[in-house]
Coordinates of C-alpha atoms in Angstrom, one line a residue:
M29 CA -124.7 -44.8 10.4
L30 CA -122.9 -44.7 7.1
K31 CA -122.0 -41.0 7.6
R32 CA -120.8 -41.8 11.1
W33 CA -118.7 -44.7 9.8
R34 CA -117.2 -42.5 7.1
G35 CA -116.4 -39.9 9.7
R36 CA -114.6 -42.4 11.9
L37 CA -112.7 -43.7 8.8
A38 CA -111.5 -40.2 7.9
C39 CA -110.4 -39.5 11.4
G40 CA -108.6 -42.8 11.6
L41 CA -106.8 -42.3 8.3
G42 CA -105.9 -38.7 9.4
G43 CA -104.4 -40.0 12.6
L44 CA -102.4 -42.7 10.7
L45 CA -101.0 -40.2 8.3
L46 CA -99.9 -37.9 11.2
S47 CA -98.3 -40.9 13.0
I48 CA -96.2 -41.9 10.0
S49 CA -95.3 -38.5 8.6
P50 CA -92.0 -38.2 10.6
L51 CA -90.9 -41.5 9.0
V52 CA -90.9 -40.0 5.5
Q53 CA -88.9 -36.9 6.5
A54 CA -85.5 -36.6 4.9
E55 CA -82.7 -38.3 6.7
R56 CA -80.0 -35.9 7.9
L57 CA -76.3 -36.5 7.3
L58 CA -73.9 -34.5 9.5
L59 CA -70.5 -34.0 8.0
V60 CA -67.7 -32.8 10.4
G61 CA -64.0 -31.9 10.2
D62 CA -61.7 -29.0 10.8
E63 CA -60.8 -26.6 8.0
F64 CA -58.7 -28.4 5.4
C65 CA -59.3 -26.5 2.2
P66 CA -59.5 -27.3 -0.7
Y67 CA -60.8 -30.6 0.6
N68 CA -63.2 -29.1 3.1
C69 CA -63.4 -25.3 3.6
D70 CA -65.4 -22.7 5.5
D71 CA -68.8 -24.1 6.4
K72 CA -70.3 -20.6 6.0
G73 CA -68.7 -19.9 2.7
T74 CA -69.9 -20.3 -0.9
H75 CA -67.1 -22.7 -1.8
Q76 CA -67.0 -25.4 0.9
G77 CA -64.5 -27.7 -0.6
Y78 CA -64.6 -30.4 -3.3
M79 CA -65.3 -33.3 -0.8
I80 CA -68.3 -31.4 0.6
D81 CA -69.5 -30.6 -2.9
L82 CA -69.2 -34.2 -3.9
L83 CA -71.0 -35.6 -0.9
R84 CA -73.7 -32.9 -1.0
H85 CA -74.3 -33.6 -4.8
I86 CA -74.7 -37.4 -4.3
Y87 CA -76.7 -37.5 -1.1
S88 CA -79.0 -34.6 -1.8
G89 CA -79.9 -36.4 -5.0
L90 CA -80.9 -39.3 -2.9
G91 CA -83.2 -37.2 -0.7
Y92 CA -80.8 -36.7 2.3
E93 CA -80.6 -33.4 4.2
V94 CA -76.8 -32.7 4.2
E95 CA -75.3 -30.5 7.0
Y96 CA -71.6 -29.6 7.1
R97 CA -70.0 -28.2 10.2
L98 CA -66.5 -27.2 11.1
V99 CA -65.4 -28.8 14.4
P100 CA -62.0 -29.2 16.1
W101 CA -60.3 -32.2 14.7
S102 CA -60.1 -34.3 17.9
R103 CA -63.7 -33.6 18.6
S104 CA -64.7 -34.5 15.0
I105 CA -63.1 -37.9 15.4
Q106 CA -65.0 -38.5 18.7
M107 CA -68.3 -37.3 17.2
V108 CA -68.1 -39.8 14.3
S109 CA -66.8 -42.6 16.5
S110 CA -69.7 -42.2 18.9
G111 CA -72.4 -41.6 16.3
A112 CA -73.0 -37.9 17.2
A113 CA -72.0 -37.2 13.6
D114 CA -72.2 -39.3 10.4
I115 CA -69.2 -38.7 8.3
L116 CA -65.6 -37.6 9.1
I117 CA -64.1 -35.5 6.4
A118 CA -60.6 -35.7 4.9
N119 CA -59.0 -38.0 7.4
T120 CA -56.1 -40.4 7.0
P121 CA -56.4 -44.1 7.7
E122 CA -54.7 -43.6 11.1
N123 CA -57.7 -41.5 12.2
S124 CA -60.4 -43.7 10.7
P125 CA -63.0 -44.8 13.3
D126 CA -63.4 -48.0 11.2
P127 CA -61.3 -48.7 8.1
R128 CA -64.1 -50.8 6.6
L129 CA -66.3 -47.8 6.5
S130 CA -63.8 -45.4 4.8
T131 CA -63.7 -44.4 1.2
V132 CA -60.7 -42.7 -0.4
L133 CA -61.4 -39.3 -2.1
G134 CA -58.0 -37.7 -2.3
M135 CA -54.2 -38.1 -1.7
D136 CA -52.3 -36.9 1.3
S137 CA -48.8 -35.3 1.3
T138 CA -46.7 -33.5 3.8
C139 CA -44.7 -30.3 3.3
F140 CA -42.6 -28.1 5.5
F141 CA -43.4 -24.4 5.5
A142 CA -41.2 -21.6 6.8
R143 CA -40.9 -17.8 6.6
Q144 CA -39.3 -16.3 3.6
G145 CA -35.5 -16.0 4.1
S146 CA -35.3 -19.3 6.1
T147 CA -32.3 -21.4 5.1
W148 CA -33.5 -24.5 7.0
Q149 CA -33.8 -27.7 5.0
F150 CA -35.1 -31.2 5.9
N151 CA -32.9 -34.1 5.2
D152 CA -33.7 -36.4 8.1
I153 CA -35.5 -36.4 11.5
D154 CA -32.5 -35.0 13.3
D155 CA -32.9 -31.7 11.4
L156 CA -36.1 -31.1 13.3
K157 CA -34.2 -30.7 16.6
A158 CA -32.9 -27.3 15.4
V159 CA -36.4 -25.8 14.9
R160 CA -39.7 -25.2 16.8
L161 CA -42.1 -27.3 14.8
G162 CA -45.8 -26.5 14.4
V163 CA -48.4 -29.3 14.2
I164 CA -52.1 -29.8 14.7
Q165 CA -53.4 -32.0 17.6
D166 CA -54.2 -35.6 16.6
Y167 CA -53.0 -35.2 13.0
H168 CA -50.8 -37.8 11.4
Y169 CA -48.1 -36.6 9.0
D170 CA -46.4 -39.8 7.7
G171 CA -48.7 -42.7 8.5
K172 CA -47.2 -43.3 12.0
G173 CA -43.7 -43.2 10.6
P174 CA -40.6 -41.5 12.0
L175 CA -42.0 -38.0 11.8
D176 CA -45.1 -38.9 13.8
A177 CA -42.9 -40.7 16.3
Y178 CA -40.7 -37.6 16.7
I179 CA -43.8 -35.4 17.3
R180 CA -45.3 -37.9 19.8
A181 CA -42.0 -38.1 21.7
N182 CA -41.6 -34.3 21.9
I183 CA -45.3 -33.2 22.2
R184 CA -44.8 -31.9 25.7
D185 CA -41.6 -29.9 24.9
T186 CA -42.9 -26.7 23.4
S187 CA -39.3 -25.7 22.5
R188 CA -39.5 -28.4 19.9
V189 CA -43.1 -29.1 19.1
V190 CA -46.1 -26.7 19.3
S191 CA -49.5 -28.3 18.8
S192 CA -52.6 -26.2 17.8
K193 CA -56.2 -27.2 18.1
G194 CA -59.6 -25.8 17.1
A195 CA -61.7 -25.8 13.9
R196 CA -59.3 -23.3 12.3
A197 CA -56.0 -24.6 13.7
L198 CA -54.5 -24.4 10.2
H199 CA -54.9 -20.6 10.3
T200 CA -53.5 -20.5 13.9
N201 CA -50.3 -22.2 12.8
F202 CA -49.7 -19.9 9.9
K203 CA -50.2 -16.9 12.0
M204 CA -47.7 -18.2 14.6
L205 CA -45.3 -18.9 11.8
Q206 CA -45.6 -15.3 10.5
A207 CA -45.2 -14.0 14.0
G208 CA -42.0 -16.0 14.6
R209 CA -43.5 -18.2 17.2
L210 CA -42.8 -21.2 15.0
D211 CA -39.8 -21.8 12.8
V212 CA -41.3 -24.5 10.6
L213 CA -44.8 -26.0 10.3
L214 CA -46.1 -29.2 8.9
E215 CA -49.1 -29.3 6.6
N216 CA -50.7 -31.1 3.7
C217 CA -48.9 -29.6 0.6
N218 CA -52.2 -28.7 -1.2
V219 CA -53.7 -27.3 2.0
G220 CA -50.8 -25.1 2.8
S221 CA -50.4 -23.9 -0.7
W222 CA -54.1 -23.0 -0.9
L223 CA -53.9 -21.0 2.3
I224 CA -50.8 -19.1 1.1
K225 CA -52.6 -18.2 -2.1
D226 CA -55.9 -17.4 -0.5
Q227 CA -54.3 -15.2 2.2
R228 CA -51.7 -13.7 -0.1
L229 CA -48.8 -14.8 2.0
S230 CA -46.4 -15.7 -0.8
D231 CA -44.1 -12.8 0.2
E232 CA -44.0 -14.1 3.8
V233 CA -44.2 -17.9 3.7
F234 CA -43.1 -20.6 1.4
I235 CA -42.6 -24.4 1.1
V236 CA -39.1 -25.1 2.3
G237 CA -39.3 -28.9 1.6
R238 CA -41.5 -31.9 1.1
L239 CA -41.5 -35.2 2.9
P240 CA -40.3 -37.5 0.1
T241 CA -41.1 -40.8 1.7
Y242 CA -44.8 -40.3 2.4
H243 CA -47.8 -40.5 0.1
G244 CA -51.0 -41.3 1.8
D245 CA -54.8 -41.5 1.4
L246 CA -57.4 -38.9 2.3
Q247 CA -60.7 -40.4 2.9
V248 CA -64.2 -39.9 4.3
S249 CA -65.2 -42.2 7.1
F250 CA -68.7 -43.2 8.2
S251 CA -69.7 -43.7 11.8
P252 CA -69.3 -47.3 13.1
H253 CA -72.0 -46.5 15.6
D254 CA -74.8 -46.3 13.0
P255 CA -76.1 -49.5 11.3
R256 CA -77.0 -47.5 8.2
S257 CA -73.3 -46.5 7.5
G258 CA -72.6 -49.5 5.3
T259 CA -75.6 -48.6 3.1
R260 CA -74.5 -44.9 3.0
Q261 CA -71.0 -45.8 2.0
Q262 CA -72.2 -48.0 -0.8
Q263 CA -74.4 -45.1 -2.0
L264 CA -71.3 -42.9 -2.1
I265 CA -69.4 -45.4 -4.1
D266 CA -72.3 -46.0 -6.5
G267 CA -72.8 -42.3 -6.9
M268 CA -69.2 -41.7 -7.8
L269 CA -69.3 -44.4 -10.4
Q270 CA -72.4 -42.8 -11.9
L271 CA -70.8 -39.4 -12.0
R272 CA -67.7 -40.8 -13.7
A273 CA -69.9 -42.6 -16.3
R274 CA -71.7 -39.4 -17.1
N275 CA -68.5 -37.3 -17.1
E276 CA -69.8 -35.2 -14.2
L277 CA -67.2 -36.0 -11.6
Q278 CA -64.3 -33.8 -13.0
P279 CA -66.4 -30.6 -13.0
I280 CA -67.1 -31.0 -9.3
L281 CA -63.4 -31.7 -8.6

């Protein structure tokens, strides 16, 4: 009887362990965004961007399984809003699924890029009427200011505004600019400058001006659909404080 009781106990414990084993598996965090290097770069590359490096460093240390995936921008917003993904990377406040679940990790700026030899300059919104302007679908360039209003008003007029989409829409716009299908394109100053350097385009493309009235935030936003998002946001904030205290944040940046 004792042997039989021990056998039943062993079987019972084994079944219990099997039943709870999925609960102790690492939680997965899915990070999404379109390519916006140096903030978030090629998801297949060695250098995936400083925001990805920072999040991976903090959350992997907490036992999370971190997955980063390049997704077209409009779809990225939808995925995080619906809970299909956990964190939206490098968005401005205007794109945030929930401002309360957003943490600033960078600064946004807007520059005008043109082909070498262009004499066009930006002084006010009326100057845009003389060029075919390249933008990315569902981007905001001046916090819903006059520039965003101009784009919204002319988005269906491809003689004035051409909107690209896709996970690598940034590259699409620069290729169209090189080919003369765009006269001027809008992009974050750091992102556009990085691409020019990375693709060795300095003989073909340059910054023709900077929007002087706009300085915005770049942030990561957690899904409002997931009740764990508040905890995960606090883990990010605490992790950054710890990295700063140990002088480990700057090397990642």
